[in-house]
């Protein structure tokens, strides 16, 4: 492919402008050693008062009505079950976990690892479409996918039981896509009631 003289000239001007703009760019590189540290506010968690700065914007509130779990350090004991993301939602006819649920599952796995006496029941659900048998199988596949992700993140398999409810426990009684989307889920229920 041959570039015309004007295209070559334009390209070289753009490259020169980009190269000279590096020195005046507002983007600053920050050197850091050790593991990557992420502000809890970016993960939807509250920012501890000791770490918050006056110029920092307040953490964005969680979308769900349930408060997110407190930011935990690996050395601190985990004393209460995580409150956020107790329901994971699935696409139509799918038992594939969404990438956006991985962080919540790591938090639950961390709690289960830190509390070997804790027990979790995962209830798989489906929307009203499809036969009773199909929806029971799909609910079980969804619950099993969540259990597999928790075990992969460090939880003990003996702590986790799965159950399929199929379409018998809809969260929303409607017969439209938004209702069905709420009913295609796996609910995480801690047996000790916490």
XYZ file of N, CA and C in Angstrom:
582
model
N 0.853 -1.166 0.000
C 0.000 0.000 0.000
C 0.902 1.233 0.000
N 0.724 2.084 -0.951
C 1.516 3.312 -1.045
C 0.685 4.472 -0.550
N 1.282 5.271 0.278
C 0.606 6.458 0.774
C 0.964 7.638 -0.121
N 0.006 8.473 -0.317
C 0.286 9.672 -1.099
C 1.188 10.599 -0.283
N 1.786 11.542 -0.939
C 2.685 12.483 -0.277
C 1.956 13.267 0.808
N 0.723 13.692 0.531
C -0.025 14.468 1.536
C -0.402 13.597 2.739
N -0.753 12.330 2.509
C -1.082 11.438 3.612
C 0.152 11.158 4.458
N 1.291 10.981 3.822
C 2.541 10.751 4.545
C 2.911 11.967 5.374
N 2.748 13.136 4.797
C 3.052 14.371 5.507
C 2.131 14.542 6.711
N 0.844 14.284 6.515
C -0.133 14.401 7.606
C 0.187 13.411 8.722
N 0.525 12.181 8.338
C 0.860 11.165 9.328
C 2.099 11.558 10.131
N 3.118 12.075 9.474
C 4.321 12.477 10.200
C 4.058 13.663 11.113
N 3.176 14.589 10.717
C 2.819 15.725 11.577
C 2.092 15.224 12.818
N 1.157 14.289 12.627
C 0.422 13.731 13.774
C 1.357 13.005 14.729
N 2.271 12.209 14.205
C 3.213 11.495 15.062
C 4.114 12.456 15.824
N 4.543 13.502 15.167
C 5.384 14.497 15.838
C 4.602 15.210 16.929
N 3.351 15.530 16.659
C 2.517 16.201 17.661
C 2.296 15.305 18.868
N 2.051 14.009 18.620
C 1.860 13.076 19.736
C 3.129 12.937 20.559
N 4.269 12.888 19.894
C 5.539 12.745 20.607
C 5.831 13.976 21.447
N 5.548 15.161 20.920
C 5.817 16.373 21.689
C 4.789 16.570 22.790
N 3.613 15.991 22.650
C 2.545 16.135 23.638
C 2.817 15.298 24.886
N 3.701 14.314 24.810
C 4.004 13.480 25.968
C 4.528 14.295 27.131
N 5.306 15.306 26.856
C 5.901 16.107 27.919
C 4.883 17.004 28.596
N 3.830 17.396 27.895
C 2.826 18.288 28.477
C 1.542 17.545 28.842
N 1.539 16.250 28.723
C 0.342 15.457 28.983
C -0.024 15.513 30.463
N -1.319 15.612 30.797
C -1.738 15.617 32.207
C -1.636 14.235 32.855
N -1.412 13.204 32.061
C -1.309 11.858 32.608
C 0.061 11.699 33.240
N 0.061 11.249 34.498
C 1.313 11.066 35.212
C 1.505 9.592 35.505
N 2.708 9.143 35.364
C 3.014 7.755 35.680
C 3.320 7.664 37.172
N 2.808 6.635 37.801
C 3.039 6.409 39.218
C 3.797 5.103 39.351
N 4.921 5.168 39.992
C 5.727 3.975 40.219
C 5.234 3.307 41.498
N 5.113 1.982 41.458
C 4.633 1.248 42.612
C 5.313 -0.102 42.632
N 5.734 -0.517 43.798
C 6.302 -1.850 43.919
C 5.301 -2.718 44.669
N 5.373 -4.008 44.457
C 4.465 -4.931 45.120
C 3.193 -5.126 44.327
N 2.178 -5.760 44.949
C 0.937 -6.042 44.230
C 0.167 -4.759 43.915
N -0.638 -4.823 42.883
C -1.447 -3.686 42.468
C -2.473 -3.373 43.549
N -2.555 -2.117 43.933
C -3.510 -1.692 44.947
C -4.630 -0.941 44.254
N -5.875 -1.298 44.604
C -7.044 -0.689 43.981
C -7.847 0.022 45.056
N -8.289 1.217 44.754
C -9.142 1.952 45.666
C -10.450 1.181 45.829
N -10.883 0.886 47.064
C -12.117 0.124 47.259
C -13.333 0.786 46.601
N -13.315 2.105 46.456
C -14.433 2.797 45.821
C -14.624 2.370 44.379
N -13.540 1.978 43.702
C -13.652 1.496 42.322
C -14.316 0.135 42.252
N -14.312 -0.609 43.354
C -14.935 -1.920 43.412
C -16.336 -1.858 44.004
N -16.852 -0.644 44.216
C -18.183 -0.494 44.782
C -18.214 -0.655 46.288
N -17.052 -0.626 46.929
C -16.974 -0.779 48.369
C -16.753 0.589 48.990
N -17.162 0.760 50.259
C -16.934 2.051 50.900
C -15.444 2.294 51.124
N -15.045 3.534 51.030
C -13.655 3.902 51.261
C -13.496 4.165 52.751
N -12.562 3.461 53.426
C -12.377 3.693 54.859
C -11.991 5.146 55.120
N -12.432 5.677 56.256
C -12.204 7.086 56.581
C -10.721 7.421 56.635
N -9.887 6.509 57.088
C -8.459 6.780 57.201
C -7.800 6.929 55.833
N -8.361 6.308 54.797
C -7.764 6.352 53.478
C -8.368 7.450 52.612
N -9.525 7.969 52.996
C -10.195 8.960 52.168
C -9.456 10.285 52.227
N -9.422 10.971 51.116
C -8.804 12.289 51.067
C -9.896 13.317 50.819
N -9.723 14.550 51.309
C -10.769 15.546 51.132
C -11.085 15.833 49.666
N -10.086 15.727 48.781
C -10.308 16.041 47.376
C -10.949 14.877 46.639
N -10.965 13.674 47.236
C -11.507 12.507 46.549
C -13.033 12.572 46.519
N -13.642 12.202 45.402
C -15.094 12.175 45.349
C -15.612 11.043 46.217
N -16.833 11.150 46.722
C -17.371 10.079 47.558
C -17.557 8.811 46.738
N -17.451 7.661 47.419
C -17.633 6.382 46.729
C -19.046 6.302 46.183
N -19.155 5.750 44.991
C -20.457 5.616 44.349
C -21.271 4.582 45.113
N -22.538 4.872 45.453
C -23.329 3.911 46.208
C -23.619 2.672 45.372
N -23.772 1.553 46.058
C -24.069 0.302 45.370
C -25.440 0.384 44.706
N -25.602 -0.353 43.620
C -26.852 -0.337 42.887
C -27.928 -1.091 43.654
N -27.549 -2.160 44.332
C -28.537 -2.951 45.055
C -28.901 -2.274 46.367
N -29.992 -2.717 46.957
C -30.458 -2.147 48.213
C -29.626 -2.656 49.391
N -28.820 -3.666 49.172
C -28.013 -4.252 50.229
C -26.657 -3.557 50.251
N -26.170 -3.231 51.427
C -24.878 -2.557 51.562
C -23.753 -3.497 51.172
N -22.714 -3.002 50.507
C -21.578 -3.853 50.168
C -20.789 -4.193 51.420
N -19.988 -5.262 51.353
C -19.216 -5.653 52.529
C -18.125 -4.632 52.803
N -17.666 -4.554 54.043
C -16.573 -3.635 54.336
C -15.310 -4.098 53.646
N -14.452 -3.142 53.339
C -13.170 -3.486 52.721
C -12.373 -4.281 53.744
N -11.858 -5.411 53.314
C -11.152 -6.281 54.242
C -9.710 -6.417 53.816
N -8.836 -6.464 54.794
C -7.447 -6.759 54.502
C -7.252 -8.239 54.748
N -6.333 -8.875 54.051
C -6.147 -10.309 54.229
C -5.811 -10.697 55.665
N -5.169 -9.814 56.437
C -4.783 -10.153 57.801
C -5.934 -10.004 58.791
N -6.994 -9.275 58.418
C -8.088 -9.061 59.359
C -9.053 -10.238 59.329
N -9.595 -10.622 60.501
C -10.549 -11.721 60.519
C -11.872 -11.280 59.900
N -12.519 -12.199 59.208
C -13.803 -11.908 58.580
C -14.858 -12.491 59.508
N -15.666 -11.618 60.094
C -16.597 -12.076 61.111
C -18.040 -12.146 60.650
N -18.396 -11.478 59.563
C -19.776 -11.563 59.099
C -19.791 -11.883 57.613
N -20.845 -12.557 57.207
C -20.965 -12.968 55.812
C -21.089 -11.747 54.916
N -20.541 -11.812 53.716
C -20.649 -10.685 52.784
C -22.115 -10.379 52.483
N -22.436 -9.092 52.390
C -23.819 -8.682 52.159
C -24.114 -8.367 50.695
N -23.091 -8.065 49.914
C -23.364 -7.665 48.537
C -23.407 -8.876 47.620
N -24.094 -8.706 46.538
C -24.155 -9.703 45.474
C -24.549 -11.069 45.998
N -25.641 -11.118 46.705
C -26.150 -12.397 47.164
C -26.970 -13.088 46.082
N -27.193 -12.398 44.966
C -27.851 -12.986 43.800
C -26.981 -12.705 42.581
N -26.769 -13.743 41.796
C -26.010 -13.613 40.558
C -26.975 -13.912 39.418
N -26.929 -13.103 38.381
C -27.902 -13.203 37.296
C -27.274 -13.796 36.045
N -28.088 -14.507 35.266
C -27.617 -15.232 34.096
C -28.383 -14.799 32.851
N -27.761 -15.045 31.710
C -28.419 -14.802 30.436
C -29.416 -15.926 30.157
N -30.279 -15.700 29.208
C -31.304 -16.664 28.812
C -30.671 -17.985 28.371
N -31.164 -19.079 28.912
C -30.704 -20.442 28.608
C -29.207 -20.615 28.862
N -28.665 -19.930 29.844
C -27.229 -19.984 30.102
C -26.941 -20.248 31.574
N -25.877 -20.994 31.812
C -25.361 -21.198 33.170
C -23.956 -20.619 33.270
N -23.595 -19.773 32.321
C -22.267 -19.147 32.274
C -22.241 -17.933 33.198
N -21.283 -17.898 34.123
C -21.145 -16.752 35.015
C -20.679 -15.534 34.235
N -21.131 -14.375 34.669
C -20.698 -13.127 34.040
C -19.394 -12.674 34.688
N -18.550 -12.064 33.910
C -17.259 -11.589 34.405
C -17.451 -10.576 35.539
N -18.531 -9.823 35.477
C -18.786 -8.803 36.497
C -19.079 -9.411 37.880
N -19.405 -10.703 37.942
C -19.698 -11.362 39.218
C -18.454 -11.942 39.893
N -17.337 -11.964 39.214
C -16.136 -12.620 39.743
C -15.639 -11.986 41.039
N -15.657 -10.659 41.144
C -15.178 -9.993 42.363
C -16.057 -10.361 43.561
N -17.366 -10.358 43.375
C -18.271 -10.731 44.468
C -18.023 -12.173 44.901
N -17.782 -13.056 43.953
C -17.512 -14.450 44.293
C -16.199 -14.592 45.058
N -15.192 -13.783 44.707
C -13.932 -13.821 45.467
C -14.161 -13.375 46.916
N -15.025 -12.392 47.119
C -15.323 -11.930 48.483
C -16.009 -13.040 49.274
N -16.972 -13.714 48.659
C -17.654 -14.828 49.342
C -16.670 -15.971 49.623
N -15.801 -16.285 48.673
C -14.812 -17.353 48.875
C -13.857 -16.994 50.006
N -13.456 -15.715 50.080
C -12.575 -15.265 51.157
C -13.262 -15.457 52.510
N -14.533 -15.124 52.594
C -15.273 -15.313 53.838
C -15.332 -16.799 54.209
N -15.657 -17.647 53.238
C -15.754 -19.078 53.524
C -14.401 -19.656 53.941
N -13.340 -19.202 53.324
C -12.002 -19.675 53.683
C -11.634 -19.242 55.098
N -11.965 -18.015 55.459
C -11.639 -17.500 56.785
C -12.550 -18.070 57.872
N -13.694 -18.620 57.474
C -14.665 -19.165 58.426
C -15.029 -20.592 58.025
N -14.207 -21.585 58.378
C -14.445 -22.961 57.927
C -15.751 -23.562 58.445
N -16.325 -22.971 59.500
C -17.593 -23.485 60.021
C -18.791 -22.960 59.236
N -18.598 -21.956 58.409
C -19.695 -21.351 57.646
C -20.189 -22.315 56.575
N -21.484 -22.283 56.323
C -22.108 -23.126 55.305
C -22.938 -22.240 54.387
N -22.855 -22.521 53.096
C -23.542 -21.730 52.083
C -24.396 -22.649 51.228
N -25.631 -22.231 50.985
C -26.528 -22.943 50.073
C -26.734 -22.059 48.853
N -26.529 -22.612 47.684
C -26.741 -21.873 46.443
C -27.997 -22.427 45.797
N -28.986 -21.556 45.601
C -30.247 -21.961 44.984
C -30.289 -21.435 43.558
N -30.328 -22.368 42.600
C -30.404 -21.997 41.196
C -31.848 -21.807 40.770
N -32.102 -20.735 40.027
C -33.458 -20.411 39.579
C -33.486 -20.186 38.077
N -34.684 -20.286 37.508
C -34.875 -20.048 36.078
C -36.148 -19.235 35.885
N -36.311 -18.667 34.691
C -37.555 -17.947 34.422
C -38.650 -18.951 34.038
N -39.828 -18.466 33.775
C -40.991 -19.329 33.563
C -41.001 -20.059 32.222
N -40.158 -19.650 31.302
C -40.148 -20.278 29.986
C -39.459 -21.631 30.047
N -39.964 -22.593 29.324
C -39.388 -23.932 29.302
C -40.140 -24.871 30.227
N -39.868 -26.169 30.063
C -40.551 -27.178 30.870
C -40.021 -27.174 32.299
N -40.757 -27.805 33.185
C -40.346 -27.904 34.587
C -39.007 -28.629 34.702
N -38.875 -29.722 33.967
C -37.637 -30.512 34.012
C -36.445 -29.697 33.490
N -36.632 -29.030 32.371
C -35.549 -28.224 31.791
C -35.106 -27.140 32.774
N -36.063 -26.454 33.387
C -35.727 -25.370 34.304
C -35.063 -25.881 35.579
N -35.449 -27.063 36.051
C -34.767 -27.646 37.214
C -33.310 -27.976 36.870
N -33.081 -28.534 35.676
C -31.714 -28.836 35.255
C -30.890 -27.560 35.080
N -31.489 -26.535 34.487
C -30.792 -25.268 34.285
C -30.467 -24.606 35.621
N -31.410 -24.638 36.567
C -31.153 -24.092 37.904
C -30.012 -24.815 38.596
N -29.945 -26.125 38.429
C -28.845 -26.894 39.030
C -27.512 -26.549 38.366
N -27.508 -26.377 37.043
C -26.287 -26.009 36.343
C -25.797 -24.635 36.802
N -26.718 -23.703 37.019
C -26.336 -22.364 37.474
C -25.734 -22.426 38.876
N -26.378 -23.169 39.777
C -25.856 -23.299 41.142
C -24.492 -23.990 41.132
N -24.337 -25.009 40.287
C -23.062 -25.723 40.201
C -21.958 -24.822 39.647
N -22.283 -23.939 38.714
C -21.285 -23.012 38.170
C -20.802 -22.047 39.243
N -21.717 -21.581 40.093
C -21.337 -20.673 41.178
C -20.462 -21.417 42.184
N -20.851 -22.658 42.527
C -20.047 -23.445 43.469
C -18.644 -23.684 42.912
N -18.543 -24.026 41.636
C -17.232 -24.268 41.026
C -16.355 -23.017 41.080
N -16.944 -21.855 40.857
C -16.173 -20.605 40.910
C -15.715 -20.312 42.335
N -16.561 -20.584 43.332
C -16.174 -20.369 44.727
C -15.049 -21.315 45.140
N -15.144 -22.568 44.728
C -14.101 -23.549 45.050
C -12.800 -23.158 44.362
N -12.884 -22.711 43.125
C -11.685 -22.270 42.407
C -11.039 -21.061 43.079
N -11.856 -20.258 43.774
C -11.341 -19.076 44.462
C -10.873 -19.387 45.878
N -10.943 -20.660 46.293
C -10.374 -21.048 47.582
C -11.337 -21.594 48.615
N -12.640 -21.555 48.374
C -13.602 -22.087 49.337
C -13.564 -23.614 49.318
N -13.907 -24.222 50.447
C -13.954 -25.684 50.527
C -15.294 -26.177 49.989
N -15.250 -27.202 49.162
C -16.480 -27.720 48.547
C -17.469 -28.229 49.594
N -16.955 -28.748 50.714
C -17.837 -29.270 51.767
C -18.684 -28.169 52.415
N -18.287 -26.904 52.259
C -19.035 -25.790 52.843
C -20.217 -25.368 51.978
N -20.299 -25.876 50.762
C -21.260 -25.346 49.790
C -22.214 -26.438 49.327
N -23.496 -26.206 49.501
C -24.533 -27.106 48.998
C -25.272 -26.389 47.871
N -25.755 -27.156 46.910
C -26.520 -26.543 45.826
C -27.916 -27.152 45.785
N -28.838 -26.359 45.273
C -30.231 -26.784 45.168
C -30.836 -26.069 43.974
N -31.649 -26.766 43.212
C -32.327 -26.132 42.094
C -33.791 -25.932 42.444
N -34.268 -24.722 42.218
C -35.686 -24.422 42.421
C -36.417 -24.290 41.087
N -35.661 -24.363 39.991
C -36.281 -24.228 38.674
C -37.026 -22.915 38.563
N -38.273 -22.984 38.133
C -39.081 -21.775 37.986
C -40.077 -21.615 39.128
N -39.913 -22.384 40.215
C -40.905 -22.385 41.293
C -40.850 -21.174 42.223
N -39.740 -20.430 42.252
C -39.595 -19.290 43.163
C -39.245 -18.011 42.398
N -40.143 -17.513 41.553
C -39.808 -16.287 40.810
C -39.714 -15.092 41.745
N -38.756 -14.221 41.479
C -38.617 -12.985 42.239
C -39.602 -11.946 41.705
N -39.897 -12.028 40.409
C -40.812 -11.086 39.767
C -41.852 -11.895 38.997
N -43.114 -11.656 39.248
C -44.198 -12.443 38.660
C -44.533 -12.058 37.223
N -43.926 -11.012 36.684
C -44.253 -10.556 35.337
C -43.863 -11.555 34.263
N -44.392 -11.319 33.058
C -44.080 -12.177 31.914
C -43.465 -11.347 30.800
N -42.439 -10.599 31.145
C -41.713 -9.810 30.154
C -40.219 -9.976 30.414
N -39.385 -9.452 29.526
C -37.944 -9.676 29.612
C -37.336 -9.178 30.922
N -37.775 -8.016 31.415
C -37.182 -7.517 32.663
C -37.540 -8.416 33.844
N -38.736 -8.972 33.851
C -39.125 -9.913 34.917
C -38.339 -11.205 34.792
N -38.246 -11.724 33.577
C -37.506 -12.971 33.380
C -36.042 -12.807 33.754
N -35.466 -11.638 33.462
C -34.060 -11.396 33.791
C -33.834 -11.458 35.301
N -34.789 -10.991 36.098
C -34.667 -11.064 37.564
C -34.798 -12.493 38.070
N -35.500 -13.332 37.330
C -35.743 -14.697 37.774
C -34.647 -15.676 37.348
N -33.794 -15.287 36.417
C -32.670 -16.134 35.981
C -31.489 -15.839 36.896
N -31.424 -16.550 38.018
C -30.441 -16.180 39.027
C -30.019 -17.378 39.865
N -28.959 -17.154 40.627
C -28.530 -18.073 41.681
C -28.434 -17.239 42.949
N -29.109 -17.677 44.000
C -29.107 -16.959 45.278
C -28.130 -17.642 46.230
N -27.321 -16.840 46.915
C -26.356 -17.339 47.891
C -26.947 -17.119 49.279
N -27.189 -18.218 50.004
C -27.850 -18.149 51.311
C -26.954 -18.826 52.331
N -26.522 -18.039 53.333
C -25.696 -18.605 54.397
C -26.609 -19.311 55.398
N -26.269 -20.544 55.725
C -27.110 -21.390 56.564
C -27.250 -20.878 57.992
N -26.235 -20.173 58.495
C -26.313 -19.695 59.872
C -27.188 -18.447 59.983
N -27.811 -18.026 58.880
C -28.746 -16.911 58.905
C -28.120 -15.549 58.802
N -26.812 -15.459 58.734
C -26.153 -14.155 58.652
C -26.150 -13.652 57.245
